XYZ file of C-alpha atoms in Angstrom:
365
model
C 0.000 0.000 0.000
C 1.244 3.533 -0.699
C 2.232 5.635 2.284
C -0.562 7.895 3.477
C 0.094 11.424 4.754
C 0.482 11.429 8.512
C -2.579 13.643 8.860
C -4.695 10.923 7.208
C -3.644 8.152 9.622
C -5.428 7.275 12.880
C -4.572 9.844 15.527
C -4.294 9.325 19.294
C -6.233 11.434 21.738
C -4.347 14.724 22.235
C -3.815 14.068 25.952
C -2.205 10.713 25.121
C -0.014 12.164 22.367
C 1.295 14.739 24.859
C 2.135 12.217 27.584
C 5.644 12.335 29.046
C 7.402 8.991 28.933
C 7.737 7.074 32.184
C 11.451 6.808 32.923
C 12.399 3.460 34.486
C 15.451 2.999 36.675
C 18.684 2.664 34.704
C 19.845 -0.893 34.037
C 23.374 -0.424 32.660
C 24.897 -1.312 29.298
C 24.811 -4.926 28.129
C 28.495 -4.873 27.158
C 29.727 -3.336 30.450
C 30.591 -4.937 33.790
C 27.547 -5.411 36.061
C 26.649 -2.095 37.690
C 25.615 -1.354 41.247
C 21.916 -0.901 40.510
C 20.364 1.484 43.026
C 17.887 3.039 40.622
C 14.566 1.196 40.944
C 13.655 0.831 44.653
C 13.833 -2.943 44.351
C 14.548 -5.230 47.275
C 18.260 -6.153 47.455
C 17.221 -9.673 48.485
C 16.199 -12.406 46.089
C 12.871 -14.176 46.545
C 12.494 -16.583 49.440
C 13.199 -20.207 48.463
C 9.742 -21.151 49.714
C 8.158 -18.577 47.407
C 10.276 -19.706 44.455
C 9.009 -23.250 45.016
C 5.402 -22.058 44.923
C 6.071 -20.113 41.712
C 7.634 -23.183 40.100
C 4.638 -25.318 41.024
C 2.216 -22.688 39.720
C 4.170 -22.406 36.453
C 3.062 -25.900 35.437
C -0.448 -24.495 35.003
C 0.297 -21.464 32.861
C -1.473 -23.046 29.877
C -4.671 -22.291 31.812
C -6.160 -18.865 32.482
C -5.635 -17.674 36.060
C -8.509 -16.982 38.421
C -9.906 -13.827 36.815
C -10.972 -12.292 40.104
C -7.832 -13.342 41.988
C -10.259 -14.578 44.654
C -7.805 -16.587 46.783
C -5.197 -13.837 47.019
C -7.933 -11.242 47.562
C -9.254 -13.250 50.510
C -5.738 -13.701 51.887
C -4.987 -9.963 51.664
C -8.336 -9.180 53.279
C -7.466 -11.443 56.204
C -4.060 -9.777 56.510
C -5.501 -6.256 56.733
C -8.592 -7.217 58.725
C -11.182 -6.376 56.070
C -13.837 -8.181 54.050
C -12.783 -9.465 50.592
C -15.267 -7.024 49.057
C -13.020 -4.274 50.425
C -9.949 -5.404 48.447
C -9.186 -5.102 44.731
C -6.113 -6.819 43.264
C -4.438 -5.841 39.998
C -1.225 -6.068 38.003
C 0.850 -3.931 40.355
C -0.259 -0.913 42.357
C 0.308 1.271 39.276
C -2.335 -0.719 37.402
C -4.717 -0.555 40.356
C -4.281 3.213 40.506
C -4.985 3.410 36.781
C -8.249 1.536 37.381
C -9.147 3.907 40.237
C -8.667 6.891 37.944
C -10.589 5.173 35.145
C -13.478 4.645 37.539
C -13.547 8.111 39.081
C -12.129 10.646 36.636
C -12.492 11.789 33.066
C -12.221 14.881 30.842
C -12.628 18.091 32.810
C -11.749 16.497 36.149
C -8.654 17.188 38.255
C -6.339 14.725 40.011
C -4.206 16.385 42.669
C -0.934 15.226 44.201
C 2.264 16.590 45.697
C 5.215 17.210 43.401
C 7.786 15.848 43.235
C 6.084 12.523 43.969
C 5.602 9.220 42.132
C 6.298 9.794 38.459
C 3.316 7.717 37.290
C 0.716 10.009 38.880
C 0.565 12.690 36.154
C 0.839 10.086 33.405
C -2.079 8.017 34.713
C -4.179 11.124 35.284
C -3.754 12.235 31.679
C -4.438 8.736 30.321
C -7.749 8.834 32.185
C -8.463 12.174 30.504
C -8.132 14.194 33.704
C -5.899 17.166 34.419
C -3.037 16.641 36.893
C -2.687 19.316 39.568
C 0.792 19.304 41.105
C 1.287 21.022 44.461
C 4.971 21.675 45.274
C 6.534 19.997 48.284
C 7.703 22.061 51.228
C 11.352 23.023 51.669
C 11.654 19.923 53.879
C 10.553 17.667 50.964
C 7.185 16.998 52.626
C 3.598 17.249 51.398
C 2.306 20.817 51.723
C -1.122 19.781 52.979
C -2.496 23.319 53.580
C -1.580 24.228 50.006
C -3.270 21.080 48.734
C -6.470 21.917 50.622
C -6.351 25.436 49.178
C -5.971 24.023 45.656
C -9.156 21.917 45.790
C -11.750 23.082 43.279
C -15.150 21.913 42.084
C -13.268 19.860 39.479
C -11.115 17.956 41.986
C -12.150 14.285 41.902
C -9.147 12.333 43.238
C -6.391 13.410 45.590
C -3.210 11.331 45.903
C -1.090 11.153 49.064
C 2.195 9.220 48.994
C 3.513 8.140 52.404
C 6.454 7.661 52.531
C 6.788 10.028 49.605
C 8.610 8.658 46.578
C 11.269 9.950 45.835
C 11.957 12.180 48.849
C 11.110 9.816 51.725
C 9.142 11.660 54.466
C 5.893 10.223 55.812
C 2.522 11.746 56.604
C 1.729 11.585 60.305
C -1.646 10.517 61.650
C -2.214 14.028 62.982
C -1.513 15.480 59.538
C -3.850 13.022 57.829
C -6.636 13.649 60.350
C -6.384 17.424 59.934
C -6.255 17.087 56.163
C -9.223 14.724 55.853
C -11.312 17.034 58.034
C -10.874 19.747 55.391
C -11.326 17.650 52.220
C -14.882 17.520 50.832
C -16.381 14.039 51.188
C -17.059 13.989 47.426
C -13.276 13.908 46.770
C -11.695 10.451 46.715
C -8.434 10.393 48.672
C -5.930 7.636 47.819
C -3.169 6.992 50.351
C -0.295 5.284 48.535
C 1.559 3.107 51.054
C 3.934 1.302 48.690
C 6.769 1.444 51.242
C 4.786 0.914 54.445
C 6.828 -2.130 55.524
C 9.937 0.051 55.842
C 8.318 2.688 58.068
C 9.551 2.923 61.657
C 8.234 6.354 62.658
C 5.529 5.766 65.321
C 3.732 8.955 64.256
C 2.980 7.611 60.754
C -0.605 7.664 59.527
C -2.237 4.277 60.115
C -3.919 3.539 56.801
C -6.107 0.570 57.787
C -7.308 2.259 60.993
C -8.052 5.454 59.058
C -10.402 3.589 56.729
C -12.875 3.268 59.576
C -12.931 7.049 60.060
C -12.979 8.319 56.480
C -15.514 6.875 53.993
C -13.827 8.630 51.036
C -10.388 7.047 51.650
C -8.661 4.208 49.768
C -5.283 2.590 50.484
C -2.879 1.501 47.762
C -0.250 -1.169 48.446
C 2.137 -3.421 46.536
C 4.088 -6.668 46.659
C 6.893 -5.131 44.581
C 9.003 -3.652 47.378
C 9.433 -5.404 50.728
C 7.833 -8.610 49.428
C 10.324 -8.803 46.570
C 7.839 -9.568 43.778
C 8.545 -6.580 41.510
C 8.859 -8.840 38.468
C 5.492 -10.536 39.015
C 3.297 -7.410 39.302
C 0.801 -7.669 42.144
C -0.749 -4.679 43.869
C -4.000 -3.931 45.618
C -6.357 -1.294 46.949
C -8.237 -1.470 50.248
C -11.295 0.552 51.139
C -15.081 0.658 51.355
C -16.753 -1.948 49.166
C -19.002 0.663 47.560
C -15.972 2.713 46.471
C -14.103 -0.304 45.149
C -16.919 -1.907 43.147
C -16.448 0.512 40.205
C -12.678 -0.027 40.399
C -13.095 -3.797 40.250
C -15.235 -3.353 37.138
C -12.297 -1.613 35.429
C -9.668 -4.264 36.212
C -8.334 -5.930 33.068
C -9.519 -9.574 33.026
C -6.823 -12.109 33.947
C -4.288 -9.330 34.582
C -2.646 -11.080 37.559
C -1.012 -14.331 36.496
C -1.439 -17.609 38.340
C 2.206 -17.680 39.509
C 1.881 -14.089 40.716
C -1.251 -14.874 42.705
C 0.379 -17.940 44.248
C 3.553 -15.996 45.068
C 1.593 -13.220 46.770
C -0.190 -15.701 49.018
C 3.066 -17.492 49.835
C 4.732 -14.174 50.602
C 1.976 -13.209 53.036
C 2.351 -16.615 54.665
C 6.093 -15.882 55.029
C 5.537 -12.279 56.092
C 7.594 -12.507 59.283
C 10.635 -13.731 57.347
C 10.214 -11.026 54.736
C 9.835 -8.339 57.378
C 13.151 -9.452 58.866
C 14.679 -8.637 55.481
C 12.914 -5.285 55.473
C 14.432 -4.605 58.892
C 17.890 -5.185 57.412
C 17.130 -2.567 54.750
C 15.924 -0.165 57.448
C 19.179 -0.628 59.359
C 21.184 0.038 56.203
C 19.041 3.089 55.458
C 19.972 4.546 58.820
C 23.652 3.743 58.345
C 23.759 5.270 54.867
C 21.909 8.431 55.904
C 24.143 8.960 58.938
C 27.260 8.520 56.807
C 25.961 10.965 54.214
C 25.116 13.591 56.821
C 28.544 13.157 58.402
C 30.023 13.780 54.941
C 28.135 17.057 54.594
C 25.064 15.955 52.623
C 21.575 17.249 53.368
C 19.284 14.189 53.437
C 15.591 14.250 54.403
C 14.519 11.617 56.911
C 13.339 8.810 54.660
C 10.994 6.057 55.778
C 11.183 4.187 52.460
C 13.912 1.936 51.066
C 15.710 4.913 49.519
C 17.247 8.285 50.301
C 17.012 11.617 48.486
C 19.902 13.867 47.495
C 18.399 17.193 46.466
C 21.279 18.583 44.424
C 19.111 20.595 42.023
C 20.915 21.759 38.895
C 23.890 19.498 39.679
C 21.772 16.349 39.258
C 23.102 15.357 35.834
C 26.701 15.954 36.921
C 26.248 13.793 40.028
C 24.733 10.971 37.990
C 27.669 11.157 35.560
C 30.135 11.096 38.467
C 28.516 7.995 39.958
C 28.598 6.214 36.631
C 32.063 7.299 35.494
C 34.092 4.518 37.131
C 33.623 0.761 37.330
C 31.434 -0.551 38.632
C 28.998 2.097 37.506
C 26.617 3.119 40.275
C 23.136 3.610 38.867
C 20.690 5.915 40.645
C 17.392 7.541 39.680
C 17.823 11.170 38.570
C 15.121 13.815 38.433
C 16.804 16.427 36.287
C 17.077 19.803 37.957
C 15.780 18.450 41.271
C 17.855 15.633 42.715
C 18.754 11.969 42.879
C 16.915 9.083 44.523
C 19.187 6.304 45.740
C 17.772 2.883 46.590
C 19.211 1.178 49.656
C 21.038 -1.895 48.411
C 23.112 -4.638 49.984
C 25.790 -3.423 52.448
C 28.616 -3.777 49.930
C 26.604 -1.828 47.334
C 25.925 0.919 49.846
C 29.621 1.025 50.731
C 30.478 1.491 47.058
C 27.953 4.324 46.843
C 29.322 6.096 49.910
C 32.902 5.790 48.670
C 31.997 7.266 45.280
C 29.956 10.078 46.802
C 32.864 10.970 49.067
C 34.870 11.925 45.956
C 32.148 14.286 44.663
C 33.152 17.928 44.802
C 29.779 19.397 43.873
C 26.969 20.720 46.081
C 25.745 18.606 48.984
């Protein structure tokens, strides 16, 4: 067939054509020595042998469709968080679940509000749903500016995202902050509390998501198996909240989007939760060690409650990334150009390599 002029070919929706690309964590060059990969907030630990065994057993059935409603894993999650299965929706990672939430509750002319900088997928998913992202700058301490978010609510605001701990900067929302905030948010606005890193939190003042569900009928929680549970490659996430709020979300979930091995691995991981939380505790200890070493070396580092730390070097971001990658092994981190660098907490030897390389940096700290 002859080539048709571009203007005569099918065209995407304008909001989709204008989408920024999601930037994944760097992986390193195929022809280079293995890097120190601290760019994707992955667990530094491999999967538990018991979970690998369950995945292997489940793999023998991949010629069959998985349970479309993920009923067994939904029931297991519900038991874990003390809710009814009707109050849990499972999808292909928490990003997919959030996409379904926005599909269910937003469309053209609506606004989705969130702090910025926060999780990079938020503005992308809002625009895919046809809504307009509203980004409220963080405070100078890299925290949510909750009064500014309340002030930015309009008649068009439909969904409001809170990320605690905030990715990529690390601070949490306290229960007192959440209570004050929810008291000022109209009940017609759906609030989604993204707790992707909740297993790494040690601050006793943190907002208690499950307990807050009983107080706020317009609140949903978003959680994932990709971080502390070490199942990033299998894609399982979930939302928890009132059944009436989640029914439209469940209707939007792509059929069969969570594979059989992923469902089996999620259940096995919950059954091995104590062992996995011991691994999370090791990451927490390393997080404290790394942050203390950085502060002692002159860096300004917000108190992170995730499995990462934030170096807010602003305009020097690209130079710092180049410095970290200039020698072997290359140290890969997640840059946000003009703002800073997020560094995942890795294994102790990886963290040592990071600290040694950062010590030779002569730029701003």
